PDB file of C-alpha atoms in Angstrom:
ATOM      1  CA  UNK A   1     -28.276  21.446  28.113  1.00 51.00           C
ATOM      2  CA  UNK A   2     -28.709  21.376  24.312  1.00 44.00           C
ATOM      3  CA  UNK A   3     -25.043  22.326  23.774  1.00 45.00           C
ATOM      4  CA  UNK A   4     -23.976  19.470  26.054  1.00 42.00           C
ATOM      5  CA  UNK A   5     -26.009  16.958  24.051  1.00 44.00           C
ATOM      6  CA  UNK A   6     -24.617  18.237  20.741  1.00 44.00           C
ATOM      7  CA  UNK A   7     -21.069  18.185  22.121  1.00 42.00           C
ATOM      8  CA  UNK A   8     -21.549  14.661  23.464  1.00 42.00           C
ATOM      9  CA  UNK A   9     -23.033  13.449  20.176  1.00 40.00           C
ATOM     10  CA  UNK A  10     -20.137  15.000  18.247  1.00 39.00           C
ATOM     11  CA  UNK A  11     -17.547  13.437  20.580  1.00 40.00           C
ATOM     12  CA  UNK A  12     -19.239  10.059  20.280  1.00 38.00           C
ATOM     13  CA  UNK A  13     -19.251  10.308  16.476  1.00 40.00           C
ATOM     14  CA  UNK A  14     -15.545  11.180  16.405  1.00 38.00           C
ATOM     15  CA  UNK A  15     -14.614   8.384  18.801  1.00 38.00           C
ATOM     16  CA  UNK A  16     -16.653   5.793  16.942  1.00 38.00           C
ATOM     17  CA  UNK A  17     -15.038   6.809  13.644  1.00 38.00           C
ATOM     18  CA  UNK A  18     -11.489   6.606  15.037  1.00 36.00           C
ATOM     19  CA  UNK A  19     -10.949   2.827  14.662  1.00 40.00           C
ATOM     20  CA  UNK A  20     -11.975   2.998  11.013  1.00 41.00           C
ATOM     21  CA  UNK A  21      -9.653   5.926  10.400  1.00 40.00           C
ATOM     22  CA  UNK A  22      -6.761   4.147  12.117  1.00 46.00           C
ATOM     23  CA  UNK A  23      -6.928   1.241   9.660  1.00 75.00           C
ATOM     24  CA  UNK A  24      -5.965   3.117   6.522  1.00 92.00           C
ATOM     25  CA  UNK A  25      -3.195   2.343   4.095  1.00 96.00           C
ATOM     26  CA  UNK A  26      -1.227   5.396   5.239  1.00 95.00           C
ATOM     27  CA  UNK A  27      -1.401   4.252   8.867  1.00 96.00           C
ATOM     28  CA  UNK A  28       0.408   1.016   7.893  1.00 97.00           C
ATOM     29  CA  UNK A  29       3.116   2.824   5.906  1.00 97.00           C
ATOM     30  CA  UNK A  30       6.717   2.648   7.051  1.00 97.00           C
ATOM     31  CA  UNK A  31      10.174   3.063   5.601  1.00 95.00           C
ATOM     32  CA  UNK A  32      13.642   1.936   6.585  1.00 96.00           C
ATOM     33  CA  UNK A  33      17.022   3.193   5.447  1.00 95.00           C
ATOM     34  CA  UNK A  34      18.584   6.599   4.906  1.00 91.00           C
ATOM     35  CA  UNK A  35      17.740   8.303   1.583  1.00 86.00           C
ATOM     36  CA  UNK A  36      20.806   8.723  -0.668  1.00 86.00           C
ATOM     37  CA  UNK A  37      23.105   7.132   1.958  1.00 92.00           C
ATOM     38  CA  UNK A  38      21.701   3.584   2.043  1.00 94.00           C
ATOM     39  CA  UNK A  39      19.074   1.687   0.142  1.00 93.00           C
ATOM     40  CA  UNK A  40      15.552   2.508   1.317  1.00 94.00           C
ATOM     41  CA  UNK A  41      12.612   0.140   1.646  1.00 96.00           C
ATOM     42  CA  UNK A  42       9.109   1.609   1.684  1.00 97.00           C
ATOM     43  CA  UNK A  43       6.170  -0.621   2.593  1.00 97.00           C
ATOM     44  CA  UNK A  44       2.526  -0.693   3.495  1.00 98.00           C
ATOM     45  CA  UNK A  45      -0.335  -3.165   3.663  1.00 98.00           C
ATOM     46  CA  UNK A  46      -4.105  -3.313   3.657  1.00 97.00           C
ATOM     47  CA  UNK A  47      -6.759  -5.893   4.453  1.00 97.00           C
ATOM     48  CA  UNK A  48      -9.875  -6.133   2.292  1.00 97.00           C
ATOM     49  CA  UNK A  49     -12.321  -8.364   4.212  1.00 96.00           C
ATOM     50  CA  UNK A  50     -14.754  -8.917   1.342  1.00 95.00           C
ATOM     51  CA  UNK A  51     -12.439  -9.183  -1.694  1.00 96.00           C
ATOM     52  CA  UNK A  52     -11.230 -12.662  -2.641  1.00 96.00           C
ATOM     53  CA  UNK A  53      -7.496 -13.017  -3.387  1.00 97.00           C
ATOM     54  CA  UNK A  54      -7.932 -13.669  -7.129  1.00 97.00           C
ATOM     55  CA  UNK A  55      -9.982 -10.516  -7.641  1.00 97.00           C
ATOM     56  CA  UNK A  56      -7.597  -8.539  -5.416  1.00 97.00           C
ATOM     57  CA  UNK A  57      -4.604  -9.759  -7.421  1.00 98.00           C
ATOM     58  CA  UNK A  58      -6.213  -8.787 -10.723  1.00 97.00           C
ATOM     59  CA  UNK A  59      -6.939  -5.270  -9.449  1.00 97.00           C
ATOM     60  CA  UNK A  60      -3.429  -4.810  -8.050  1.00 96.00           C
ATOM     61  CA  UNK A  61      -1.893  -6.046 -11.316  1.00 96.00           C
ATOM     62  CA  UNK A  62      -3.890  -3.492 -13.281  1.00 95.00           C
ATOM     63  CA  UNK A  63      -2.869  -0.714 -10.899  1.00 96.00           C
ATOM     64  CA  UNK A  64       0.823  -1.598 -11.236  1.00 96.00           C
ATOM     65  CA  UNK A  65       0.611  -1.544 -15.025  1.00 93.00           C
ATOM     66  CA  UNK A  66      -1.227   1.787 -14.910  1.00 93.00           C
ATOM     67  CA  UNK A  67       1.631   3.260 -12.844  1.00 90.00           C
ATOM     68  CA  UNK A  68       4.091   2.604 -15.662  1.00 87.00           C
ATOM     69  CA  UNK A  69       6.170  -0.195 -14.188  1.00 90.00           C
ATOM     70  CA  UNK A  70       8.106  -2.433 -16.585  1.00 89.00           C
ATOM     71  CA  UNK A  71       9.518  -5.966 -16.430  1.00 92.00           C
ATOM     72  CA  UNK A  72       6.376  -7.049 -14.579  1.00 94.00           C
ATOM     73  CA  UNK A  73       6.646 -10.637 -13.369  1.00 96.00           C
ATOM     74  CA  UNK A  74       3.336 -12.152 -12.271  1.00 96.00           C
ATOM     75  CA  UNK A  75       3.007 -15.397 -10.312  1.00 96.00           C
ATOM     76  CA  UNK A  76      -0.749 -15.459  -9.745  1.00 95.00           C
ATOM     77  CA  UNK A  77      -0.774 -18.905  -8.077  1.00 95.00           C
ATOM     78  CA  UNK A  78       1.679 -17.595  -5.499  1.00 96.00           C
ATOM     79  CA  UNK A  79      -0.025 -14.202  -5.288  1.00 97.00           C
ATOM     80  CA  UNK A  80       3.186 -12.341  -6.100  1.00 97.00           C
ATOM     81  CA  UNK A  81       4.036  -9.598  -8.534  1.00 97.00           C
ATOM     82  CA  UNK A  82       7.406  -7.918  -9.015  1.00 97.00           C
ATOM     83  CA  UNK A  83       8.139  -5.006 -11.299  1.00 96.00           C
ATOM     84  CA  UNK A  84      10.851  -2.487 -12.079  1.00 93.00           C
ATOM     85  CA  UNK A  85      10.856   1.256 -12.526  1.00 87.00           C
ATOM     86  CA  UNK A  86      13.711   3.562 -13.431  1.00 76.00           C
ATOM     87  CA  UNK A  87      12.903   7.174 -12.725  1.00 65.00           C
ATOM     88  CA  UNK A  88      16.223   8.657 -11.628  1.00 63.00           C
ATOM     89  CA  UNK A  89      18.011   8.614 -14.983  1.00 67.00           C
ATOM     90  CA  UNK A  90      20.807   6.518 -13.467  1.00 70.00           C
ATOM     91  CA  UNK A  91      19.853   3.321 -15.283  1.00 75.00           C
ATOM     92  CA  UNK A  92      19.512   1.512 -11.944  1.00 80.00           C
ATOM     93  CA  UNK A  93      15.997   0.149 -11.478  1.00 87.00           C
ATOM     94  CA  UNK A  94      13.828   0.457  -8.405  1.00 92.00           C
ATOM     95  CA  UNK A  95      11.907  -2.683  -7.452  1.00 95.00           C
ATOM     96  CA  UNK A  96       8.244  -3.038  -6.551  1.00 97.00           C
ATOM     97  CA  UNK A  97       7.023  -6.219  -4.894  1.00 98.00           C
ATOM     98  CA  UNK A  98       3.344  -6.940  -4.211  1.00 98.00           C
ATOM     99  CA  UNK A  99       2.000  -9.960  -2.348  1.00 98.00           C
ATOM    100  CA  UNK A 100      -1.710 -10.791  -2.190  1.00 98.00           C
ATOM    101  CA  UNK A 101      -2.803 -13.524   0.207  1.00 97.00           C
ATOM    102  CA  UNK A 102      -5.920 -14.907   1.769  1.00 97.00           C
ATOM    103  CA  UNK A 103      -6.978 -13.254   5.019  1.00 96.00           C
ATOM    104  CA  UNK A 104     -10.057 -14.904   6.582  1.00 93.00           C
ATOM    105  CA  UNK A 105     -12.749 -14.457   3.895  1.00 93.00           C
ATOM    106  CA  UNK A 106     -10.904 -11.608   2.202  1.00 96.00           C
ATOM    107  CA  UNK A 107      -7.414 -10.566   1.166  1.00 97.00           C
ATOM    108  CA  UNK A 108      -4.326  -8.898   2.548  1.00 98.00           C
ATOM    109  CA  UNK A 109      -2.188  -6.853   0.162  1.00 98.00           C
ATOM    110  CA  UNK A 110       1.435  -6.024   1.011  1.00 98.00           C
ATOM    111  CA  UNK A 111       3.269  -3.508  -1.185  1.00 98.00           C
ATOM    112  CA  UNK A 112       7.039  -2.968  -0.935  1.00 98.00           C
ATOM    113  CA  UNK A 113       9.164  -0.552  -2.971  1.00 96.00           C
ATOM    114  CA  UNK A 114      12.954  -0.843  -2.781  1.00 95.00           C
ATOM    115  CA  UNK A 115      15.203   2.036  -3.794  1.00 92.00           C
ATOM    116  CA  UNK A 116      18.931   1.514  -4.236  1.00 90.00           C
ATOM    117  CA  UNK A 117      21.599   3.515  -2.444  1.00 90.00           C
ATOM    118  CA  UNK A 118      21.996   6.971  -3.944  1.00 86.00           C
ATOM    119  CA  UNK A 119      18.392   7.198  -5.139  1.00 85.00           C
ATOM    120  CA  UNK A 120      15.323   8.894  -3.704  1.00 81.00           C
ATOM    121  CA  UNK A 121      11.625   8.231  -4.162  1.00 84.00           C
ATOM    122  CA  UNK A 122       9.261  11.042  -3.121  1.00 85.00           C
ATOM    123  CA  UNK A 123       5.600  10.629  -2.131  1.00 89.00           C
ATOM    124  CA  UNK A 124       5.930   6.905  -1.503  1.00 92.00           C
ATOM    125  CA  UNK A 125       3.088   6.669   1.010  1.00 93.00           C
ATOM    126  CA  UNK A 126       0.692   8.117  -1.560  1.00 95.00           C
ATOM    127  CA  UNK A 127       2.102   6.027  -4.414  1.00 93.00           C
ATOM    128  CA  UNK A 128       2.068   2.697  -2.580  1.00 96.00           C
ATOM    129  CA  UNK A 129      -1.391   3.332  -1.185  1.00 97.00           C
ATOM    130  CA  UNK A 130      -2.706   4.092  -4.681  1.00 95.00           C
ATOM    131  CA  UNK A 131      -1.643   0.555  -5.678  1.00 96.00           C
ATOM    132  CA  UNK A 132      -2.938  -1.150  -2.525  1.00 97.00           C
ATOM    133  CA  UNK A 133      -6.230   0.769  -2.471  1.00 96.00           C
ATOM    134  CA  UNK A 134      -6.975  -0.251  -6.081  1.00 96.00           C
ATOM    135  CA  UNK A 135      -8.275  -3.509  -4.598  1.00 96.00           C
ATOM    136  CA  UNK A 136     -11.141  -1.686  -2.899  1.00 92.00           C
ATOM    137  CA  UNK A 137     -12.155   0.320  -5.973  1.00 89.00           C
TER     138      UNK A 137
END
């Protein structure tokens, strides 16, 4: 009887935690294109219910700068940020685009990274989520 209660309590805890786990940055991650053959677009998004868009934008901007992007173009009124990064040695830049917008009383952050044909970008889920998740830190 005691084992049944413990098992039930454990199952209930796992099931109740599942919706929170499903709404992570990595669960929103997707990519399109064929590495090296076509251009590839990597993207993810997150919602931060209690962070206003101005504060979210400031945090995202700082995270992008910390990642070493260059040619950063900030349009705070529009909630957009674009930046370039060249990591392949080819001289062809890769483009990062971040959009922060109002979502109810909080913010939604969309992060897109575009890689040109012939280039690859490893660990993009982790890298994009590091930028998006900076809003919650």
